Amino acid sequence: MSFDALPDGWTVWNDEPDGRAILAYRPDVFDSQQFPAPCMPTVFLSNGSRRRRPGASQIETDTWHVTLLLEPEIEAETTEYDSRAAAVDGAVECARRFADGEVEYRSLYQVPRETYFDRLDELTGRSD
């Protein structure tokens, strides 16, 4: 159970022993100069509650979640796992699918951001 198989462009941003982890995509590009840092795609791995109330995410559950966020309010997908080991593998697979251009992100935005999408397409080798 490790992040050794992460695809190019992904970095382990944080990895708590037996706990949460955060993977970041291309922090060299989403550096607040080329693109705003909050737009950096991230994969969150956690066993915290997914309830939408203050402090709920601090309550541990038996279910592990892997969530791909494109921005703080733009959730591309969430998958559940029975163990942290399975969730780590799932996080690596999620990162691979994103890096390979398999995640459809354009439809998730209410307001199209064409320049941003074009750059993401370029980074992930995606063509229209």
Short mmCIF file of N, CA and C in Angstrom, two decimals, residues 1 3 15-21 44-50 60-67 78-88:
data_model
loop_
_atom_site.label_atom_id
_atom_site.label_comp_id
_atom_site.label_asym_id
_atom_site.label_seq_id
_atom_site.Cartn_x
_atom_site.Cartn_y
_atom_site.Cartn_z
N MET A 1 0.84 -1.16 0.00
CA MET A 1 0.00 0.00 0.00
C MET A 1 0.89 1.23 0.00
N PHE A 3 2.09 4.84 -2.70
CA PHE A 3 1.81 5.69 -3.85
C PHE A 3 2.95 5.64 -4.87
N ASP A 15 0.61 12.64 3.44
CA ASP A 15 0.28 11.23 3.68
C ASP A 15 0.45 10.95 5.16
N GLU A 16 -0.66 10.94 5.88
CA GLU A 16 -0.65 10.63 7.30
C GLU A 16 -0.57 9.11 7.48
N PRO A 17 0.32 8.63 8.34
CA PRO A 17 0.40 7.18 8.56
C PRO A 17 -0.97 6.62 8.95
N ASP A 18 -1.44 5.65 8.19
CA ASP A 18 -2.73 5.00 8.43
C ASP A 18 -3.90 5.97 8.41
N GLY A 19 -3.72 7.13 7.80
CA GLY A 19 -4.79 8.12 7.79
C GLY A 19 -4.99 8.74 6.43
N ARG A 20 -5.39 9.99 6.45
CA ARG A 20 -5.70 10.72 5.22
C ARG A 20 -4.47 10.94 4.36
N ALA A 21 -4.73 11.13 3.07
CA ALA A 21 -3.65 11.46 2.13
C ALA A 21 -4.23 12.43 1.09
N PHE A 44 -8.25 13.27 -2.77
CA PHE A 44 -8.27 13.16 -1.31
C PHE A 44 -8.65 11.74 -0.93
N LEU A 45 -7.91 11.17 0.00
CA LEU A 45 -8.20 9.84 0.54
C LEU A 45 -8.46 10.04 2.02
N SER A 46 -9.63 9.58 2.48
CA SER A 46 -10.01 9.81 3.88
C SER A 46 -11.04 8.79 4.32
N ASN A 47 -11.06 8.53 5.61
CA ASN A 47 -12.15 7.73 6.17
C ASN A 47 -13.03 8.59 7.07
N GLY A 48 -12.99 9.89 6.85
CA GLY A 48 -13.84 10.80 7.60
C GLY A 48 -15.26 10.79 7.07
N SER A 49 -16.18 11.15 7.92
CA SER A 49 -17.58 11.22 7.54
C SER A 49 -17.76 12.21 6.40
N ARG A 50 -18.65 11.92 5.47
CA ARG A 50 -18.91 12.81 4.33
C ARG A 50 -20.11 13.71 4.58
N GLU A 60 -14.13 9.60 12.22
CA GLU A 60 -13.70 8.46 11.41
C GLU A 60 -14.83 7.46 11.21
N THR A 61 -14.84 6.85 10.02
CA THR A 61 -15.81 5.82 9.69
C THR A 61 -15.04 4.57 9.25
N ASP A 62 -15.75 3.48 9.00
CA ASP A 62 -15.13 2.25 8.50
C ASP A 62 -14.95 2.27 6.99
N THR A 63 -15.52 3.27 6.35
CA THR A 63 -15.45 3.37 4.89
C THR A 63 -14.42 4.42 4.49
N TRP A 64 -13.58 4.07 3.53
CA TRP A 64 -12.58 4.99 2.99
C TRP A 64 -13.12 5.58 1.70
N HIS A 65 -12.86 6.87 1.49
CA HIS A 65 -13.34 7.58 0.31
C HIS A 65 -12.15 8.13 -0.46
N VAL A 66 -12.23 8.03 -1.77
CA VAL A 66 -11.26 8.66 -2.66
C VAL A 66 -12.06 9.64 -3.50
N THR A 67 -11.70 10.92 -3.39
CA THR A 67 -12.43 11.99 -4.07
C THR A 67 -11.49 12.79 -4.94
N THR A 78 -16.31 10.43 -6.49
CA THR A 78 -15.97 9.87 -5.20
C THR A 78 -16.25 8.37 -5.26
N THR A 79 -15.30 7.59 -4.77
CA THR A 79 -15.44 6.14 -4.74
C THR A 79 -15.18 5.67 -3.32
N GLU A 80 -15.93 4.66 -2.88
CA GLU A 80 -15.79 4.12 -1.52
C GLU A 80 -15.02 2.81 -1.54
N TYR A 81 -14.26 2.58 -0.46
CA TYR A 81 -13.46 1.36 -0.29
C TYR A 81 -13.59 0.86 1.13
N ASP A 82 -13.35 -0.44 1.32
CA ASP A 82 -13.47 -1.07 2.63
C ASP A 82 -12.22 -0.96 3.49
N SER A 83 -11.08 -0.61 2.86
CA SER A 83 -9.83 -0.52 3.62
C SER A 83 -8.96 0.60 3.07
N ARG A 84 -8.00 1.05 3.87
CA ARG A 84 -7.09 2.08 3.40
C ARG A 84 -6.24 1.56 2.25
N ALA A 85 -5.80 0.31 2.33
CA ALA A 85 -4.97 -0.27 1.26
C ALA A 85 -5.71 -0.23 -0.07
N ALA A 86 -6.98 -0.62 -0.06
CA ALA A 86 -7.77 -0.58 -1.29
C ALA A 86 -7.97 0.86 -1.75
N ALA A 87 -8.15 1.78 -0.81
CA ALA A 87 -8.34 3.19 -1.16
C ALA A 87 -7.06 3.79 -1.77
N VAL A 88 -5.90 3.38 -1.26
CA VAL A 88 -4.64 3.86 -1.85
C VAL A 88 -4.55 3.40 -3.31
#
